[in-house]
PDB file of C-alpha atoms in Angstrom:
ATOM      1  CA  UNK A   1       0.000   0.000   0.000  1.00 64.00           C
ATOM      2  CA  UNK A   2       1.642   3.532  -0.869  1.00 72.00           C
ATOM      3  CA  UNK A   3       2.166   5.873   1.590  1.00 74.00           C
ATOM      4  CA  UNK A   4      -0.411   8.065   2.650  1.00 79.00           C
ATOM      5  CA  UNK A   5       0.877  11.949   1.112  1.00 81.00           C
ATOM      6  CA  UNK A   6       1.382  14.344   3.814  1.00 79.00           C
ATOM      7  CA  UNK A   7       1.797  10.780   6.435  1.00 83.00           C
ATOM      8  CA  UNK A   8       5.702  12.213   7.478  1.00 84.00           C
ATOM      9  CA  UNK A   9       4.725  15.603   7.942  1.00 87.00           C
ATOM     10  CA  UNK A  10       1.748  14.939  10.240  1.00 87.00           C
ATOM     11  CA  UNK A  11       4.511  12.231  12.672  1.00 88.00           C
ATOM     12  CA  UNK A  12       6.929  14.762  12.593  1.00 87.00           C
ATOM     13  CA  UNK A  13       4.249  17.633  13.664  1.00 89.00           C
ATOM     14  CA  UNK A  14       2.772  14.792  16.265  1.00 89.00           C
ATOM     15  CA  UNK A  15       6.121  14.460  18.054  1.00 89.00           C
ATOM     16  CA  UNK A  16       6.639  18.235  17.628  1.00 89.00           C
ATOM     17  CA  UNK A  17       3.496  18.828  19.583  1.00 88.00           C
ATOM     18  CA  UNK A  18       4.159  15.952  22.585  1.00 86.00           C
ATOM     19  CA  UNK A  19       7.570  17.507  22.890  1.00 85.00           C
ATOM     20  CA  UNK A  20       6.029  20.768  23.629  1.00 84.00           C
ATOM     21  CA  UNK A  21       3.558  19.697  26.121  1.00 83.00           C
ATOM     22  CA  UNK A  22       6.557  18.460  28.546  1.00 83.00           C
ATOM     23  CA  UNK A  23       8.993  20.534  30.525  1.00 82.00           C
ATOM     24  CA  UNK A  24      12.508  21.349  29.404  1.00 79.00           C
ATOM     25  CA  UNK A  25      15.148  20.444  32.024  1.00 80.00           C
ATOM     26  CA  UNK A  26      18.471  22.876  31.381  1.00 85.00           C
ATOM     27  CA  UNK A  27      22.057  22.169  32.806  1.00 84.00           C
ATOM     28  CA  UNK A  28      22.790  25.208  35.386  1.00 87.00           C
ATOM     29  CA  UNK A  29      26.599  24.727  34.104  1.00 87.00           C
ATOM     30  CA  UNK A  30      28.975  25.878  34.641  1.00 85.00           C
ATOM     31  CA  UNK A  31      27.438  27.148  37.752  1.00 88.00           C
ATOM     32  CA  UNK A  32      26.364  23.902  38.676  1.00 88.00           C
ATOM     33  CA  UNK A  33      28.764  20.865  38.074  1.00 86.00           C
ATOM     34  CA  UNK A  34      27.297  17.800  36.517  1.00 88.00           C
ATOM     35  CA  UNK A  35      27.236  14.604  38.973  1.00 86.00           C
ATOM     36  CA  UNK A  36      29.597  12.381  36.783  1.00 86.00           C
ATOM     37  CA  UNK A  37      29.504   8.295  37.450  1.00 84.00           C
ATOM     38  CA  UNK A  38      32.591   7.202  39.638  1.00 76.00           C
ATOM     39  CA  UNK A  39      33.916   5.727  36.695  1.00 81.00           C
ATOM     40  CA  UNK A  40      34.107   8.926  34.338  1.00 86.00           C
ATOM     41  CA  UNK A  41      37.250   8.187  31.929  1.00 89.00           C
ATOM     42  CA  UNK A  42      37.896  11.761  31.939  1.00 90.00           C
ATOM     43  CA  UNK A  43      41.719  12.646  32.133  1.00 93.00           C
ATOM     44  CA  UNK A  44      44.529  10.278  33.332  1.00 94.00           C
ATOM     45  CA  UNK A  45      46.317  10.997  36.773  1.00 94.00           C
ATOM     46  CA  UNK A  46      49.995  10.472  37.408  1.00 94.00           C
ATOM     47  CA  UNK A  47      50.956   9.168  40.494  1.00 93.00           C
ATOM     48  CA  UNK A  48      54.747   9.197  39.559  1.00 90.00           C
ATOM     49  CA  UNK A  49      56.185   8.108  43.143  1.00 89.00           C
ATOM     50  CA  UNK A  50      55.192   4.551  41.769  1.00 91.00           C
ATOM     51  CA  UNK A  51      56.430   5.142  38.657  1.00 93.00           C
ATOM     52  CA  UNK A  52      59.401   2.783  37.394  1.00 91.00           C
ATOM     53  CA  UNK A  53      60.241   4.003  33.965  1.00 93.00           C
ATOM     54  CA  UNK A  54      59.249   0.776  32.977  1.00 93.00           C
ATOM     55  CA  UNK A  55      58.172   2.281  29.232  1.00 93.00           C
ATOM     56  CA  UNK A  56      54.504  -0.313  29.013  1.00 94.00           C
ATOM     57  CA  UNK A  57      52.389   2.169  28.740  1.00 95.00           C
ATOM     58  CA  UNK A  58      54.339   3.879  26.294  1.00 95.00           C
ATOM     59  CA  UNK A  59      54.814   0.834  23.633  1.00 94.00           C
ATOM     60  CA  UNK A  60      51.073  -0.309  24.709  1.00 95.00           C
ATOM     61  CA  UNK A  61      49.607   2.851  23.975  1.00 95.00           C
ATOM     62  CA  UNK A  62      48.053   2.428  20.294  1.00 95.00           C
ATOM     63  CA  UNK A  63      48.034   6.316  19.521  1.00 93.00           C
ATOM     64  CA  UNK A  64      51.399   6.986  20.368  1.00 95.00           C
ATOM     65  CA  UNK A  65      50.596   9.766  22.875  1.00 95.00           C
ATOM     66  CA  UNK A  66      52.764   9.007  25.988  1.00 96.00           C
ATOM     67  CA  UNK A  67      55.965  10.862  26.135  1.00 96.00           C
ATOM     68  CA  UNK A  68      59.010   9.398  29.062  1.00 95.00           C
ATOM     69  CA  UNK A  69      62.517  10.865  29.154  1.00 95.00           C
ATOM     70  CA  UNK A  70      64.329   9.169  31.839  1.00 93.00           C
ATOM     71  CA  UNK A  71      67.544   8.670  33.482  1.00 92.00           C
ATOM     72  CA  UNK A  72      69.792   6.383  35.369  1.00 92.00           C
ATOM     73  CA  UNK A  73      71.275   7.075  38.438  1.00 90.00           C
ATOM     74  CA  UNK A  74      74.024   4.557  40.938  1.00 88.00           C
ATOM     75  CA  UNK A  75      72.525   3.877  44.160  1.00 84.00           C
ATOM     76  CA  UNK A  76      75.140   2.812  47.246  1.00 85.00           C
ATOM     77  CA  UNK A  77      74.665  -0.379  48.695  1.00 83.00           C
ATOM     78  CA  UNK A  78      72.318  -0.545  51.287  1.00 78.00           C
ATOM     79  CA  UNK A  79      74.760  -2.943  53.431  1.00 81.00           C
ATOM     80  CA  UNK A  80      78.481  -2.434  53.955  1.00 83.00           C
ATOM     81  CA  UNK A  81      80.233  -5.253  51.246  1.00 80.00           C
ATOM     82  CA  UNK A  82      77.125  -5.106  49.059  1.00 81.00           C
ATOM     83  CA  UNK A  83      77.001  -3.481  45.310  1.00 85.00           C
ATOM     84  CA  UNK A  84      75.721  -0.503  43.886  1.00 85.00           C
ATOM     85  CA  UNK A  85      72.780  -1.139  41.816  1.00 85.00           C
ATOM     86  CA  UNK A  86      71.210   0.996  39.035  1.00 87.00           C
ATOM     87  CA  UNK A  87      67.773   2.752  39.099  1.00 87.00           C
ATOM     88  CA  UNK A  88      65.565   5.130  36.420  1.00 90.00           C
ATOM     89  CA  UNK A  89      64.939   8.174  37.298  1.00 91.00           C
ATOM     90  CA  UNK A  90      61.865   9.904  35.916  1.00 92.00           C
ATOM     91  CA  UNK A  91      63.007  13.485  33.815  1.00 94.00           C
ATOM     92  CA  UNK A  92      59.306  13.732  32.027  1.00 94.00           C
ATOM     93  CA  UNK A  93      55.709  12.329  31.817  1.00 96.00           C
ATOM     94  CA  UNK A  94      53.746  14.266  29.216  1.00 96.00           C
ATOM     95  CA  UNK A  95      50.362  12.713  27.315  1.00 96.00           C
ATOM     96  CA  UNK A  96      49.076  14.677  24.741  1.00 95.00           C
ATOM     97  CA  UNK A  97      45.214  14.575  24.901  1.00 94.00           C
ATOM     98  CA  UNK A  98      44.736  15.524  21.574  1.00 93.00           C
ATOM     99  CA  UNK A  99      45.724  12.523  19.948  1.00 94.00           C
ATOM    100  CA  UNK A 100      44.648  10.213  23.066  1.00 94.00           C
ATOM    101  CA  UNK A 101      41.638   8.026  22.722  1.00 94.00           C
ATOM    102  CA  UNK A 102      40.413   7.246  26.140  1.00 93.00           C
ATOM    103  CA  UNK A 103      40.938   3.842  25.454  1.00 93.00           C
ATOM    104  CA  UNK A 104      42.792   2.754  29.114  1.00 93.00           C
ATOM    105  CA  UNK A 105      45.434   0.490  27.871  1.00 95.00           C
ATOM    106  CA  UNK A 106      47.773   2.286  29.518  1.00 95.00           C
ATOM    107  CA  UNK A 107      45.736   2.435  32.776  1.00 94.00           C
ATOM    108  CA  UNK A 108      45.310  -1.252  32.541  1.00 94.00           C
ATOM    109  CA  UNK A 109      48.908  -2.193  31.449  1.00 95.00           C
ATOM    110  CA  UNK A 110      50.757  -0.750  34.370  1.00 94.00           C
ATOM    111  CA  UNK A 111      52.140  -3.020  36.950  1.00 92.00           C
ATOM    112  CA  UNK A 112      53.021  -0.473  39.542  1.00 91.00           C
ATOM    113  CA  UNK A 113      49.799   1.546  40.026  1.00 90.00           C
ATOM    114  CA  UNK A 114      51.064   4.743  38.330  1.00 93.00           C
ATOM    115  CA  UNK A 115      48.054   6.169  36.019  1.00 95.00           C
ATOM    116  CA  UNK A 116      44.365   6.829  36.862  1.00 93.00           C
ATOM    117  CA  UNK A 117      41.219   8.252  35.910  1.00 93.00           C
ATOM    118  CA  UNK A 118      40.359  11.099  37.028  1.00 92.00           C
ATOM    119  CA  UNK A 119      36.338  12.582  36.634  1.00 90.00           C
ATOM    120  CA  UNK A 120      38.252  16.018  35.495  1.00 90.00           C
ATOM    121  CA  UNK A 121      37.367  16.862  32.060  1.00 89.00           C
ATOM    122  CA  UNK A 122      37.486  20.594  31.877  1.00 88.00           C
ATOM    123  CA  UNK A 123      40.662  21.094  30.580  1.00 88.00           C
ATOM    124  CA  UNK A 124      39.728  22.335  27.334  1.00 87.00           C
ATOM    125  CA  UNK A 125      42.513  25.034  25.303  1.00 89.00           C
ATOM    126  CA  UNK A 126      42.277  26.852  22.247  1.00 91.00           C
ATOM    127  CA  UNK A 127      45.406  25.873  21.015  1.00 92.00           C
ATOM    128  CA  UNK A 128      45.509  21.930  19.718  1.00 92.00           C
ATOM    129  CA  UNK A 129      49.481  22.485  21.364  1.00 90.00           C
ATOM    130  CA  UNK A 130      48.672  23.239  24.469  1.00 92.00           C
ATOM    131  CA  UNK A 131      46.718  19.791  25.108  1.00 94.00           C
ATOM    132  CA  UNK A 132      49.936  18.089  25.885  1.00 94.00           C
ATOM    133  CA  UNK A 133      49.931  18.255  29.506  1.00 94.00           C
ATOM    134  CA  UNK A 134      53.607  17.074  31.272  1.00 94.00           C
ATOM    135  CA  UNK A 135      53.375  15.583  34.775  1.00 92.00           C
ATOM    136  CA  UNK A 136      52.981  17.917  36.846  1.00 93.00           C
ATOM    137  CA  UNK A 137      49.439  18.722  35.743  1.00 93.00           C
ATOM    138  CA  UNK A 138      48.800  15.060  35.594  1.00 94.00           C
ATOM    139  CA  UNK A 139      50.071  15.143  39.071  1.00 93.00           C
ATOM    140  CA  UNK A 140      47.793  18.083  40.060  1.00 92.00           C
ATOM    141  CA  UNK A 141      45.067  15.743  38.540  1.00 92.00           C
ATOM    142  CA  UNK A 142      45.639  12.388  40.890  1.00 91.00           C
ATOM    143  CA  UNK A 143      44.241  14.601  43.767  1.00 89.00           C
ATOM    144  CA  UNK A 144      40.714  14.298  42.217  1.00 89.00           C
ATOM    145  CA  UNK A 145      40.615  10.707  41.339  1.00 89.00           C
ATOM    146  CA  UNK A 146      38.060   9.101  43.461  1.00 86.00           C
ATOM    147  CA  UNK A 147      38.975   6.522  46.003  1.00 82.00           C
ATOM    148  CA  UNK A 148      37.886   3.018  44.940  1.00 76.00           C
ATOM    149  CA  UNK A 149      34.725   0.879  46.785  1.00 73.00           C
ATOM    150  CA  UNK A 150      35.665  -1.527  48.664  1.00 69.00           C
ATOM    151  CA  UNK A 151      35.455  -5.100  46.899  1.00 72.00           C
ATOM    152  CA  UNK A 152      33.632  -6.724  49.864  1.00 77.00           C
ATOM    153  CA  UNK A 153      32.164  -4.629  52.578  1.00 74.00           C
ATOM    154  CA  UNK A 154      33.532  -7.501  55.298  1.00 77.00           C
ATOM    155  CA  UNK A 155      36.817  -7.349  54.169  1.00 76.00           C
ATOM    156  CA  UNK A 156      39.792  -6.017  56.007  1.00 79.00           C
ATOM    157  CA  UNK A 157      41.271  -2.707  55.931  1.00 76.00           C
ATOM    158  CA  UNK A 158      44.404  -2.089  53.368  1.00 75.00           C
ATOM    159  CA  UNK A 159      47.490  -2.266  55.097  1.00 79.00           C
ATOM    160  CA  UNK A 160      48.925   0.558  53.690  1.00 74.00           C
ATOM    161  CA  UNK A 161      45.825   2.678  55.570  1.00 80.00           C
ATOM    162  CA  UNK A 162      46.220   1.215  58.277  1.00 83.00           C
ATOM    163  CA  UNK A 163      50.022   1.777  58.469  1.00 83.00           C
ATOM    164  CA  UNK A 164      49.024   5.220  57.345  1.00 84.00           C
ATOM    165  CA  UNK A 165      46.403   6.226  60.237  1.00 87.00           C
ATOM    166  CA  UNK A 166      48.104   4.549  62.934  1.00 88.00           C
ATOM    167  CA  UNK A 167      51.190   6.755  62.515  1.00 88.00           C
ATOM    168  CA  UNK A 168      48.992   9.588  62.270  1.00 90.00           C
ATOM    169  CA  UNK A 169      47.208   9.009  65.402  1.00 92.00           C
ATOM    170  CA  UNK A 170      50.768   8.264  67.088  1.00 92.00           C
ATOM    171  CA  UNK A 171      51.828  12.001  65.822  1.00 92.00           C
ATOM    172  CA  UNK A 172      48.466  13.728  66.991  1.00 93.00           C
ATOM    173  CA  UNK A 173      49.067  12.415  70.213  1.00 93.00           C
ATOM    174  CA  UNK A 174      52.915  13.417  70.688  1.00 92.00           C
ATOM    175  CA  UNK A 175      51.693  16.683  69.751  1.00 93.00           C
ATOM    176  CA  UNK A 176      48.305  16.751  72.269  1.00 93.00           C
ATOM    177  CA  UNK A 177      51.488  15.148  75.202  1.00 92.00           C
ATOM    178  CA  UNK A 178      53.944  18.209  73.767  1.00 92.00           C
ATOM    179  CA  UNK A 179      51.262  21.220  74.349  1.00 92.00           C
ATOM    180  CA  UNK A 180      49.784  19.884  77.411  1.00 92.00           C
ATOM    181  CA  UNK A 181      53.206  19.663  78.793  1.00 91.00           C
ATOM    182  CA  UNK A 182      53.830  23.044  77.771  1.00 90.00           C
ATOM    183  CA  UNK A 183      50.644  24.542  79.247  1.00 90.00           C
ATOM    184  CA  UNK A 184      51.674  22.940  82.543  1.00 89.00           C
ATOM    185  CA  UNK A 185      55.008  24.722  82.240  1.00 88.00           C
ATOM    186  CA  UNK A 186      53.482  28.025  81.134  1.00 87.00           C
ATOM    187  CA  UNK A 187      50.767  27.849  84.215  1.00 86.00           C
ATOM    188  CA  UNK A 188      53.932  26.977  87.030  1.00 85.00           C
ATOM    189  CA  UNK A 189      55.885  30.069  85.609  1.00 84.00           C
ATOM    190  CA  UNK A 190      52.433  32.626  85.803  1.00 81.00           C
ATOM    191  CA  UNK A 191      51.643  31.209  89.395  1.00 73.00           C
ATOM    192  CA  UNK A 192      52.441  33.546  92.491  1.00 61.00           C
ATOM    193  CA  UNK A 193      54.788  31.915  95.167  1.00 56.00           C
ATOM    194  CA  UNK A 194      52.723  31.636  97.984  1.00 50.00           C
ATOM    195  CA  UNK A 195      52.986  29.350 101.064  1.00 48.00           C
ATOM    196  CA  UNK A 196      50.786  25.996 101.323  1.00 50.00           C
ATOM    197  CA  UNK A 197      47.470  26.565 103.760  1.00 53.00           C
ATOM    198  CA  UNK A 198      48.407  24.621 107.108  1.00 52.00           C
ATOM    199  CA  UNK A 199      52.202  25.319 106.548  1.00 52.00           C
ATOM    200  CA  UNK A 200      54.007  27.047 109.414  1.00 51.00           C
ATOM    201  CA  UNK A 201      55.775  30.010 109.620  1.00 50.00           C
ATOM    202  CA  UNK A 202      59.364  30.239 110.129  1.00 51.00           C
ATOM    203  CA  UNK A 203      60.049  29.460 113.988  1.00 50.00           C
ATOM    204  CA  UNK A 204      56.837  28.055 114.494  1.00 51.00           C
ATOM    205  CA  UNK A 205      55.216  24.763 114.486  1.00 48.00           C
ATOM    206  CA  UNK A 206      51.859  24.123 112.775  1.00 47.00           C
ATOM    207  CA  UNK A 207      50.023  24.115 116.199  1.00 51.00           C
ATOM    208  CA  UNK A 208      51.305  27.125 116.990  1.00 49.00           C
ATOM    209  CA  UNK A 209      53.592  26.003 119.506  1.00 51.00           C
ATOM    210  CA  UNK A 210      57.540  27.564 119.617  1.00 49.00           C
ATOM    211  CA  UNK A 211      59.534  25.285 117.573  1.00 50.00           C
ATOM    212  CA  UNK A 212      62.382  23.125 119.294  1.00 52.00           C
ATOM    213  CA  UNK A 213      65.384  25.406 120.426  1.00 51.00           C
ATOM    214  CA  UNK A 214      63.612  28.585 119.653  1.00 52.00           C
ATOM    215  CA  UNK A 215      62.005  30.745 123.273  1.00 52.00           C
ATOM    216  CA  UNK A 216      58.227  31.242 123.171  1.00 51.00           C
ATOM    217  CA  UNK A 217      58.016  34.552 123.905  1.00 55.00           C
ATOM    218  CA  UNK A 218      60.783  37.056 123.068  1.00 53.00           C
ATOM    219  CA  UNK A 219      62.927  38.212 126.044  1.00 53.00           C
ATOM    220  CA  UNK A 220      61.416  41.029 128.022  1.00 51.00           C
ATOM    221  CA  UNK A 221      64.460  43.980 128.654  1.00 51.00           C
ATOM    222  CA  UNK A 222      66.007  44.258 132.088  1.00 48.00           C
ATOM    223  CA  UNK A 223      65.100  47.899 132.359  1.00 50.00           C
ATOM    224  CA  UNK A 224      61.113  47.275 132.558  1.00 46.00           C
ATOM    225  CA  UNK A 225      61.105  44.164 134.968  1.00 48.00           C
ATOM    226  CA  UNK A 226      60.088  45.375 138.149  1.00 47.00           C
ATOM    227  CA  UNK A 227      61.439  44.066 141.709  1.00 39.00           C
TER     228      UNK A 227
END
């Protein structure tokens, strides 16, 4: 059966007119920042004190985009007798966003826990050059990467927080021992000298009484005794 003439038109005026009849919803941004999913791929965070110079997610990455300029430097032995041993040392850590595709090989690839994603995506410039960012703005970038649910709510805590909190407690309380000690030291100095109550005077016992060795009375002069 040909199409009715005219049949298009009157769909596209009938979805026209239900899309009218509902409320628009507009995105307040930038004044009001989108709720991203926890697993936004939006830019990649460098954590580069785990960083080994091992070069995988430079010859993984399929675009090309990873740049690493490294160097080696001669560590002492750790023992007396032992050897020196060799270790890279990271010079640079640039990924240039304009030719990356989000893909997370490199993410994946990494053996030491060195790249993450970050939610950050507004990093936008207007010159394709300037989308090569080195490491220190992927470093400033690690600071918003969310931290990771735990895989079973029963399980243990990490060892690595719990090495971390326990030597923070142990500082926060040297430092609560170290100013209490201080304000004790502080209130000793301000405080007047003054004697105890119940202590006796010089000379005297506590009751009163003339201490051992000492008269009770002061001697009366030999001019004013009478006969």
């Amino acid at each position: 059966m040909p199409p009715i003439p005219g049949s298009g038109l009157a769909k596209g005026l009938a979805v026209t007119l239900r899309t009218m009849t509902k409320r628009s919803h507009t995105a307040q941004y930038p004044e009001v920042q989108p709720e991203l999913p926890p697993r936004t791929r939006g830019v990649i965070g460098l954590f580069e004190e785990n960083c080994t110079v091992c070069m995988l997610c430079a010859r993984e990455c399929p675009d090309w985009c990873i740049y690493i300029d490294s160097h080696k430097e001669t560590v002492p032995p750790a023992a007396p007798g032992g050897r020196e041993r060799s270790r890279n040392v990271l010079d640079r850590f640039a990924i240039d966003f304009a030719l990356c595709m989000y893909c997370g090989i490199c993410i994946e690839v990494c053996p030491f826990d060195a790249l993450f994603w970050s939610p950050e995506f507004e990093y936008a410039e207007t010159d394709i050059r300037d989308l090569t960012h080195e490491r220190d703005k992927l470093r400033e970038w690690m600071w918003t990467v969310p931290e990771p649910p735990a895989l079973d709510p029963g399980a243990e805590e990490p060892k690595e927080l719990a090495a971390a909190r326990k030597t923070a407690d142990k500082l926060a309380a040297q430092l609560a021992a170290e100013q209490a000690a201080a304000e004790q030291a502080a209130a000793e100095q301000s405080a007047p000298e003054q004697s105890a109550p119940g202590e006796a005077a010089p000379g005297q016992s506590a009751r009163g009484e003339a201490a051992p060795g000492r008269p009770a009375n002061p001697p009366a002069d030999s001019e004013g005794d009478t006969a």
